[in-house]
PDB file of C-alpha atoms and ligand atoms in Angstrom:
ATOM      1  CA  MET A1312     130.980 -18.158 123.338  1.00 95.00           C
ATOM      2  CA  THR A1313     129.751 -16.758 126.912  1.00 98.00           C
ATOM      3  CA  LYS A1314     125.807 -17.050 126.894  1.00 98.00           C
ATOM      4  CA  LEU A1315     124.053 -15.129 129.529  1.00 98.00           C
ATOM      5  CA  ILE A1316     120.390 -15.115 130.284  1.00 98.00           C
ATOM      6  CA  GLY A1317     118.691 -11.931 131.219  1.00 98.00           C
ATOM      7  CA  VAL A1318     115.154 -11.630 132.858  1.00 98.00           C
ATOM      8  CA  SER A1319     112.990  -8.328 133.368  1.00 98.00           C
ATOM      9  CA  GLY A1320     111.016  -8.376 136.648  1.00 98.00           C
ATOM     10  CA  SER A1321     108.179  -6.278 134.749  1.00 98.00           C
ATOM     11  CA  LEU A1322     105.191  -7.610 132.842  1.00 98.00           C
ATOM     12  CA  ARG A1323     104.442  -4.089 131.562  1.00 97.00           C
ATOM     13  CA  ARG A1324     104.236  -3.602 127.696  1.00 96.00           C
ATOM     14  CA  GLY A1325     106.118  -0.312 128.160  1.00 97.00           C
ATOM     15  CA  SER A1326     108.554  -1.401 130.843  1.00 98.00           C
ATOM     16  CA  LEU A1327     111.607   0.561 131.421  1.00 98.00           C
ATOM     17  CA  ASN A1328     113.437  -2.604 132.933  1.00 98.00           C
ATOM     18  CA  SER A1329     112.500  -4.519 129.949  1.00 98.00           C
ATOM     19  CA  ALA A1330     113.900  -1.635 127.578  1.00 98.00           C
ATOM     20  CA  LEU A1331     117.150  -1.760 129.617  1.00 98.00           C
ATOM     21  CA  LEU A1332     117.472  -5.572 129.344  1.00 98.00           C
ATOM     22  CA  ARG A1333     117.014  -5.152 125.613  1.00 98.00           C
ATOM     23  CA  ALA A1334     119.549  -2.412 125.434  1.00 98.00           C
ATOM     24  CA  ALA A1335     122.028  -4.707 127.332  1.00 98.00           C
ATOM     25  CA  ALA A1336     121.437  -7.463 124.861  1.00 98.00           C
ATOM     26  CA  GLU A1337     122.629  -5.051 122.080  1.00 98.00           C
ATOM     27  CA  ARG A1338     125.750  -3.923 123.904  1.00 98.00           C
ATOM     28  CA  MET A1339     127.382  -7.412 124.711  1.00 98.00           C
ATOM     29  CA  PRO A1340     130.974  -7.873 124.366  1.00 98.00           C
ATOM     30  CA  GLU A1341     132.567  -9.847 121.607  1.00 98.00           C
ATOM     31  CA  GLY A1342     132.081 -13.731 122.129  1.00 98.00           C
ATOM     32  CA  SER A1343     129.309 -13.167 124.305  1.00 98.00           C
ATOM     33  CA  GLU A1344     125.265 -13.013 123.961  1.00 98.00           C
ATOM     34  CA  LEU A1345     122.644 -12.238 126.264  1.00 98.00           C
ATOM     35  CA  VAL A1346     119.434 -14.248 125.601  1.00 98.00           C
ATOM     36  CA  ILE A1347     116.268 -12.652 127.019  1.00 98.00           C
ATOM     37  CA  GLY A1348     113.996 -14.865 129.032  1.00 98.00           C
ATOM     38  CA  THR A1349     110.625 -14.079 130.543  1.00 98.00           C
ATOM     39  CA  ILE A1350     108.623 -14.394 133.754  1.00 98.00           C
ATOM     40  CA  ARG A1351     105.375 -14.056 131.662  1.00 97.00           C
ATOM     41  CA  GLY A1352     103.024 -16.929 132.242  1.00 97.00           C
ATOM     42  CA  ILE A1353     104.313 -18.043 135.643  1.00 98.00           C
ATOM     43  CA  PRO A1354     101.469 -18.451 138.013  1.00 98.00           C
ATOM     44  CA  LEU A1355     101.230 -17.414 141.776  1.00 98.00           C
ATOM     45  CA  TYR A1356     103.189 -19.828 143.753  1.00 98.00           C
ATOM     46  CA  ASN A1357     100.835 -22.310 145.456  1.00 98.00           C
ATOM     47  CA  GLY A1358     102.086 -25.189 147.405  1.00 98.00           C
ATOM     48  CA  ASP A1359      99.111 -27.106 146.709  1.00 98.00           C
ATOM     49  CA  VAL A1360      99.330 -26.715 142.902  1.00 97.00           C
ATOM     50  CA  GLU A1361     102.919 -27.608 143.048  1.00 98.00           C
ATOM     51  CA  ALA A1362     102.012 -30.809 145.064  1.00 98.00           C
ATOM     52  CA  ALA A1363      99.011 -31.811 142.810  1.00 98.00           C
ATOM     53  CA  GLU A1364     100.331 -30.725 139.285  1.00 97.00           C
ATOM     54  CA  GLY A1365     104.235 -30.380 139.874  1.00 98.00           C
ATOM     55  CA  ILE A1366     106.146 -27.525 138.293  1.00 98.00           C
ATOM     56  CA  PRO A1367     104.483 -25.327 135.705  1.00 98.00           C
ATOM     57  CA  GLU A1368     105.837 -25.540 132.190  1.00 97.00           C
ATOM     58  CA  PRO A1369     106.900 -21.923 131.910  1.00 98.00           C
ATOM     59  CA  VAL A1370     108.812 -22.279 135.247  1.00 98.00           C
ATOM     60  CA  THR A1371     110.422 -25.706 133.885  1.00 98.00           C
ATOM     61  CA  ALA A1372     111.421 -24.057 130.747  1.00 98.00           C
ATOM     62  CA  LEU A1373     112.990 -21.027 132.403  1.00 98.00           C
ATOM     63  CA  LYS A1374     114.919 -23.338 135.025  1.00 98.00           C
ATOM     64  CA  ASP A1375     116.399 -25.133 132.038  1.00 98.00           C
ATOM     65  CA  VAL A1376     117.636 -21.886 130.146  1.00 98.00           C
ATOM     66  CA  ILE A1377     119.099 -20.799 133.478  1.00 98.00           C
ATOM     67  CA  ALA A1378     120.798 -23.991 134.329  1.00 98.00           C
ATOM     68  CA  ALA A1379     122.312 -23.986 130.574  1.00 98.00           C
ATOM     69  CA  ALA A1380     123.647 -20.188 130.964  1.00 98.00           C
ATOM     70  CA  ASP A1381     126.949 -18.949 131.909  1.00 98.00           C
ATOM     71  CA  GLY A1382     125.305 -16.238 133.965  1.00 98.00           C
ATOM     72  CA  LEU A1383     121.910 -14.852 135.096  1.00 98.00           C
ATOM     73  CA  LEU A1384     121.127 -10.964 134.727  1.00 98.00           C
ATOM     74  CA  LEU A1385     118.109  -9.952 136.934  1.00 98.00           C
ATOM     75  CA  VAL A1386     116.762  -6.550 135.691  1.00 99.00           C
ATOM     76  CA  THR A1387     114.566  -5.379 138.503  1.00 98.00           C
ATOM     77  CA  PRO A1388     112.140  -2.799 139.095  1.00 98.00           C
ATOM     78  CA  GLU A1389     111.517  -1.269 142.460  1.00 98.00           C
ATOM     79  CA  TYR A1390     108.129  -1.388 144.167  1.00 98.00           C
ATOM     80  CA  ASN A1391     107.597   0.163 147.703  1.00 98.00           C
ATOM     81  CA  ASN A1392     111.358   0.266 148.108  1.00 98.00           C
ATOM     82  CA  SER A1393     111.658  -3.482 147.591  1.00 98.00           C
ATOM     83  CA  ILE A1394     111.460  -6.321 144.933  1.00 98.00           C
ATOM     84  CA  PRO A1395     108.255  -6.560 142.884  1.00 98.00           C
ATOM     85  CA  GLY A1396     105.984  -9.359 143.772  1.00 98.00           C
ATOM     86  CA  VAL A1397     105.778 -10.682 140.498  1.00 98.00           C
ATOM     87  CA  PHE A1398     109.616 -11.069 140.204  1.00 99.00           C
ATOM     88  CA  LYS A1399     110.121 -12.717 143.537  1.00 98.00           C
ATOM     89  CA  ASN A1400     107.162 -14.939 142.771  1.00 98.00           C
ATOM     90  CA  ALA A1401     108.957 -16.057 139.730  1.00 98.00           C
ATOM     91  CA  ILE A1402     112.333 -16.738 141.515  1.00 98.00           C
ATOM     92  CA  ASP A1403     110.506 -18.616 144.323  1.00 98.00           C
ATOM     93  CA  TRP A1404     108.996 -20.987 141.585  1.00 98.00           C
ATOM     94  CA  LEU A1405     112.394 -21.196 139.988  1.00 98.00           C
ATOM     95  CA  SER A1406     113.649 -22.444 143.362  1.00 98.00           C
ATOM     96  CA  ARG A1407     111.344 -25.431 143.388  1.00 98.00           C
ATOM     97  CA  PRO A1408     111.969 -28.290 144.187  1.00 98.00           C
ATOM     98  CA  PRO A1409     114.757 -27.542 146.649  1.00 98.00           C
ATOM     99  CA  ALA A1410     116.653 -30.514 145.155  1.00 98.00           C
ATOM    100  CA  ASP A1411     117.074 -28.907 141.787  1.00 98.00           C
ATOM    101  CA  ILE A1412     118.532 -25.482 143.353  1.00 98.00           C
ATOM    102  CA  PRO A1413     122.133 -26.574 142.860  1.00 98.00           C
ATOM    103  CA  ARG A1414     121.621 -27.556 139.130  1.00 98.00           C
ATOM    104  CA  VAL A1415     119.756 -24.204 138.269  1.00 98.00           C
ATOM    105  CA  PHE A1416     121.552 -21.652 140.661  1.00 98.00           C
ATOM    106  CA  GLY A1417     124.494 -23.353 142.153  1.00 98.00           C
ATOM    107  CA  GLY A1418     127.701 -21.345 141.620  1.00 97.00           C
ATOM    108  CA  LYS A1419     125.827 -19.380 138.856  1.00 98.00           C
ATOM    109  CA  PRO A1420     127.120 -15.769 138.195  1.00 98.00           C
ATOM    110  CA  VAL A1421     124.183 -13.310 138.987  1.00 98.00           C
ATOM    111  CA  ALA A1422     124.201  -9.568 138.332  1.00 98.00           C
ATOM    112  CA  LEU A1423     121.415  -7.046 139.289  1.00 98.00           C
ATOM    113  CA  MET A1424     120.449  -3.918 137.537  1.00 98.00           C
ATOM    114  CA  GLY A1425     117.324  -1.872 137.235  1.00 98.00           C
ATOM    115  CA  ALA A1426     115.712   1.316 135.981  1.00 98.00           C
ATOM    116  CA  SER A1427     113.221   3.515 137.795  1.00 98.00           C
ATOM    117  CA  PRO A1428     111.621   7.085 136.812  1.00 98.00           C
ATOM    118  CA  GLY A1429     112.576   8.181 140.287  1.00 97.00           C
ATOM    119  CA  GLY A1430     115.954   9.492 141.501  1.00 97.00           C
ATOM    120  CA  PHE A1431     117.468   6.454 143.031  1.00 96.00           C
ATOM    121  CA  GLY A1432     117.517   3.968 140.256  1.00 96.00           C
ATOM    122  CA  THR A1433     116.130   0.861 142.095  1.00 98.00           C
ATOM    123  CA  ILE A1434     118.901   0.958 144.723  1.00 98.00           C
ATOM    124  CA  LEU A1435     116.792  -0.278 147.569  1.00 98.00           C
ATOM    125  CA  SER A1436     115.188  -3.080 145.346  1.00 98.00           C
ATOM    126  CA  GLN A1437     118.673  -4.300 144.575  1.00 98.00           C
ATOM    127  CA  ASN A1438     119.569  -4.301 148.065  1.00 98.00           C
ATOM    128  CA  ALA A1439     116.501  -6.284 148.833  1.00 98.00           C
ATOM    129  CA  TRP A1440     117.708  -8.800 146.119  1.00 98.00           C
ATOM    130  CA  LEU A1441     121.168  -9.402 147.811  1.00 97.00           C
ATOM    131  CA  ALA A1442     119.844 -12.232 150.188  1.00 97.00           C
ATOM    132  CA  VAL A1443     118.332 -14.199 147.273  1.00 98.00           C
ATOM    133  CA  PRO A1444     121.368 -15.294 145.218  1.00 98.00           C
ATOM    134  CA  ARG A1445     123.170 -16.068 148.526  1.00 97.00           C
ATOM    135  CA  THR A1446     120.295 -18.194 149.566  1.00 98.00           C
ATOM    136  CA  LEU A1447     120.343 -20.117 146.408  1.00 98.00           C
ATOM    137  CA  GLY A1448     123.992 -20.482 146.326  1.00 98.00           C
ATOM    138  CA  ALA A1449     124.752 -18.463 143.386  1.00 98.00           C
ATOM    139  CA  GLU A1450     127.640 -16.029 142.946  1.00 98.00           C
ATOM    140  CA  LEU A1451     126.422 -12.367 142.840  1.00 98.00           C
ATOM    141  CA  TRP A1452     128.666 -10.075 140.987  1.00 98.00           C
ATOM    142  CA  GLY A1453     129.061  -7.141 143.293  1.00 93.00           C
ATOM    143  CA  GLU A1454     131.756  -5.167 141.592  1.00 94.00           C
ATOM    144  CA  GLY A1455     129.544  -3.328 138.977  1.00 89.00           C
ATOM    145  CA  ARG A1456     126.412  -1.513 139.909  1.00 93.00           C
ATOM    146  CA  LEU A1457     123.845  -0.149 137.268  1.00 98.00           C
ATOM    147  CA  LEU A1458     121.183   2.062 138.826  1.00 98.00           C
ATOM    148  CA  VAL A1459     119.340   4.007 136.081  1.00 98.00           C
ATOM    149  CA  SER A1460     117.390   6.789 137.495  1.00 98.00           C
ATOM    150  CA  ARG A1461     115.170   9.280 135.568  1.00 98.00           C
ATOM    151  CA  ALA A1462     114.551   6.440 133.315  1.00 98.00           C
ATOM    152  CA  GLN A1463     111.708   8.069 131.380  1.00 96.00           C
ATOM    153  CA  GLN A1464     114.255  10.473 130.030  1.00 97.00           C
ATOM    154  CA  VAL A1465     116.852   7.785 129.191  1.00 98.00           C
ATOM    155  CA  PHE A1466     114.421   5.553 126.974  1.00 98.00           C
ATOM    156  CA  ALA A1467     112.693   6.938 123.909  1.00 97.00           C
ATOM    157  CA  GLU A1468     108.882   6.207 123.240  1.00 94.00           C
ATOM    158  CA  ASP A1469     109.801   3.354 121.216  1.00 95.00           C
ATOM    159  CA  GLY A1470     111.907   1.790 124.189  1.00 96.00           C
ATOM    160  CA  THR A1471     115.209   2.339 122.553  1.00 97.00           C
ATOM    161  CA  LEU A1472     118.100   3.780 124.711  1.00 98.00           C
ATOM    162  CA  ALA A1473     118.330   7.504 124.234  1.00 98.00           C
ATOM    163  CA  ASP A1474     121.134   8.541 126.537  1.00 98.00           C
ATOM    164  CA  GLU A1475     124.568   7.424 125.309  1.00 96.00           C
ATOM    165  CA  LYS A1476     126.181   8.149 128.573  1.00 98.00           C
ATOM    166  CA  VAL A1477     123.757   5.451 130.112  1.00 98.00           C
ATOM    167  CA  GLY A1478     124.763   3.487 127.025  1.00 98.00           C
ATOM    168  CA  GLU A1479     128.340   3.531 127.887  1.00 98.00           C
ATOM    169  CA  ARG A1480     127.733   2.668 131.533  1.00 98.00           C
ATOM    170  CA  LEU A1481     125.595  -0.183 130.498  1.00 98.00           C
ATOM    171  CA  GLN A1482     128.328  -1.598 128.033  1.00 98.00           C
ATOM    172  CA  ALA A1483     131.006  -1.247 130.796  1.00 98.00           C
ATOM    173  CA  PHE A1484     128.700  -3.249 133.349  1.00 98.00           C
ATOM    174  CA  MET A1485     128.231  -6.132 130.765  1.00 98.00           C
ATOM    175  CA  GLU A1486     131.849  -6.355 130.050  1.00 98.00           C
ATOM    176  CA  GLY A1487     132.684  -6.696 133.806  1.00 98.00           C
ATOM    177  CA  PHE A1488     129.861  -9.270 134.192  1.00 98.00           C
ATOM    178  CA  VAL A1489     130.881 -11.305 131.343  1.00 98.00           C
ATOM    179  CA  ARG A1490     134.428 -11.146 132.621  1.00 98.00           C
ATOM    180  CA  PHE A1491     133.120 -12.318 136.006  1.00 98.00           C
ATOM    181  CA  ALA A1492     131.255 -15.017 134.390  1.00 98.00           C
ATOM    182  CA  ARG A1493     134.250 -16.256 132.358  1.00 97.00           C
ATOM    183  CA  SER A1494     136.504 -16.159 135.217  1.00 95.00           C
ATOM    184  CA  LEU A1495     134.183 -18.389 137.268  1.00 93.00           C
ATOM    185  CA  SER A1496     133.661 -20.915 134.333  1.00 86.00           C
ATOM    186  CA  GLN A1497     137.505 -21.096 134.046  1.00 83.00           C
ATOM    187  CA  ARG A1498     137.876 -21.924 137.884  1.00 76.00           C
ATOM    188  CA  GLY A1499     135.344 -24.851 137.058  1.00 66.00           C
TER     189      GLY A1499
HETATM  190  C1  FMN B2586     103.168  -0.447 143.304  1.00 70.89           C
HETATM  191  C2  FMN B2586     104.275   0.275 142.797  1.00 70.89           C
HETATM  192  C3  FMN B2586     105.323   0.814 143.781  1.00 70.89           C
HETATM  193  C4  FMN B2586     106.224   1.525 143.345  1.00 70.89           C
HETATM  194  N1  FMN B2586     107.338   1.904 144.275  1.00 70.89           N
HETATM  195  C5  FMN B2586     108.459   2.595 143.763  1.00 70.89           C
HETATM  196  C6  FMN B2586     109.417   2.733 144.598  1.00 70.89           C
HETATM  197  O1  FMN B2586     109.600   2.345 145.889  1.00 70.89           O
HETATM  198  N2  FMN B2586     110.766   3.370 144.192  1.00 70.89           N
HETATM  199  C7  FMN B2586     110.755   3.644 142.789  1.00 70.89           C
HETATM  200  O2  FMN B2586     111.818   4.128 142.407  1.00 70.89           O
HETATM  201  N3  FMN B2586     109.650   3.468 141.937  1.00 70.89           N
HETATM  202  C8  FMN B2586     108.642   2.920 142.519  1.00 70.89           C
HETATM  203  N4  FMN B2586     107.519   2.799 141.516  1.00 70.89           N
HETATM  204  C9  FMN B2586     107.587   3.217 140.272  1.00 70.89           C
HETATM  205  C10 FMN B2586     108.253   2.274 139.267  1.00 70.89           C
HETATM  206  O3  FMN B2586     109.599   2.535 139.357  1.00 70.89           O
HETATM  207  C11 FMN B2586     107.910   2.476 137.861  1.00 70.89           C
HETATM  208  O4  FMN B2586     106.477   2.281 137.683  1.00 70.89           O
HETATM  209  C12 FMN B2586     108.574   1.764 136.951  1.00 70.89           C
HETATM  210  O5  FMN B2586     108.400   2.274 135.654  1.00 70.89           O
HETATM  211  C13 FMN B2586     108.384   0.176 136.863  1.00 70.89           C
HETATM  212  O6  FMN B2586     109.136  -0.568 136.088  1.00 70.89           O
HETATM  213  P1  FMN B2586     109.001  -0.884 134.629  1.00 70.89           P
HETATM  214  O7  FMN B2586     108.760   0.150 133.915  1.00 70.89           O
HETATM  215  O8  FMN B2586     109.982  -1.837 134.364  1.00 70.89           O
HETATM  216  O9  FMN B2586     107.526  -1.676 134.673  1.00 70.89           O
HETATM  217  C14 FMN B2586     106.501   1.938 142.016  1.00 70.89           C
HETATM  218  C15 FMN B2586     105.504   1.605 141.064  1.00 70.89           C
HETATM  219  C16 FMN B2586     104.485   0.666 141.574  1.00 70.89           C
HETATM  220  C17 FMN B2586     103.347   0.116 140.552  1.00 70.89           C
END
């Protein structure tokens, strides 16, 4: 069983990106599964807190799930043509302490997708993310790209995917990412 962990970079109840993540979990190829993680509960990074109290529990829990997974899917909104602060903050905490980065991220297959009500589907946010997996020693899957634009028309009121064309693209994307994750795990 290929087990992926997916994380949405939005805390919003009606988040389009969280809806996209849930839709991905429903379209996984046979023999694979996408577990939904969360950045909820992760505080703002503060080096003084880290020095005094160590790593917060929600961060430790998410680190362990990522470390155990065969791949990490980041579902990112776009804020001001870049990465939303809450999502970047979460990754920054997840990269602490630096000695633990190889366990959590080293050689880890990573994929990016995102949804936006605008016409460009988070392209600039996804571009801004590129430096992060490289810095953490992860293996970014660059073959597939999923930019969900005009996303308010793609998801129904209840957050389910209402556009089957997007559903097909999403399914193909997840198939490609699972293939990539499997090829890396076979490489050892
Ligand atoms: C501070 C802020 C900045 C934003 N900047 C962009 C942007 O640069 N590009 C874009 O496509 N959408 C932008 N948006 C709109 C978001 O794409 C939209 O709110 C989206 O629904 C957020 O993702 P979510 O639904 O998963 O919460 C911005 C929204 C906020 C709150």
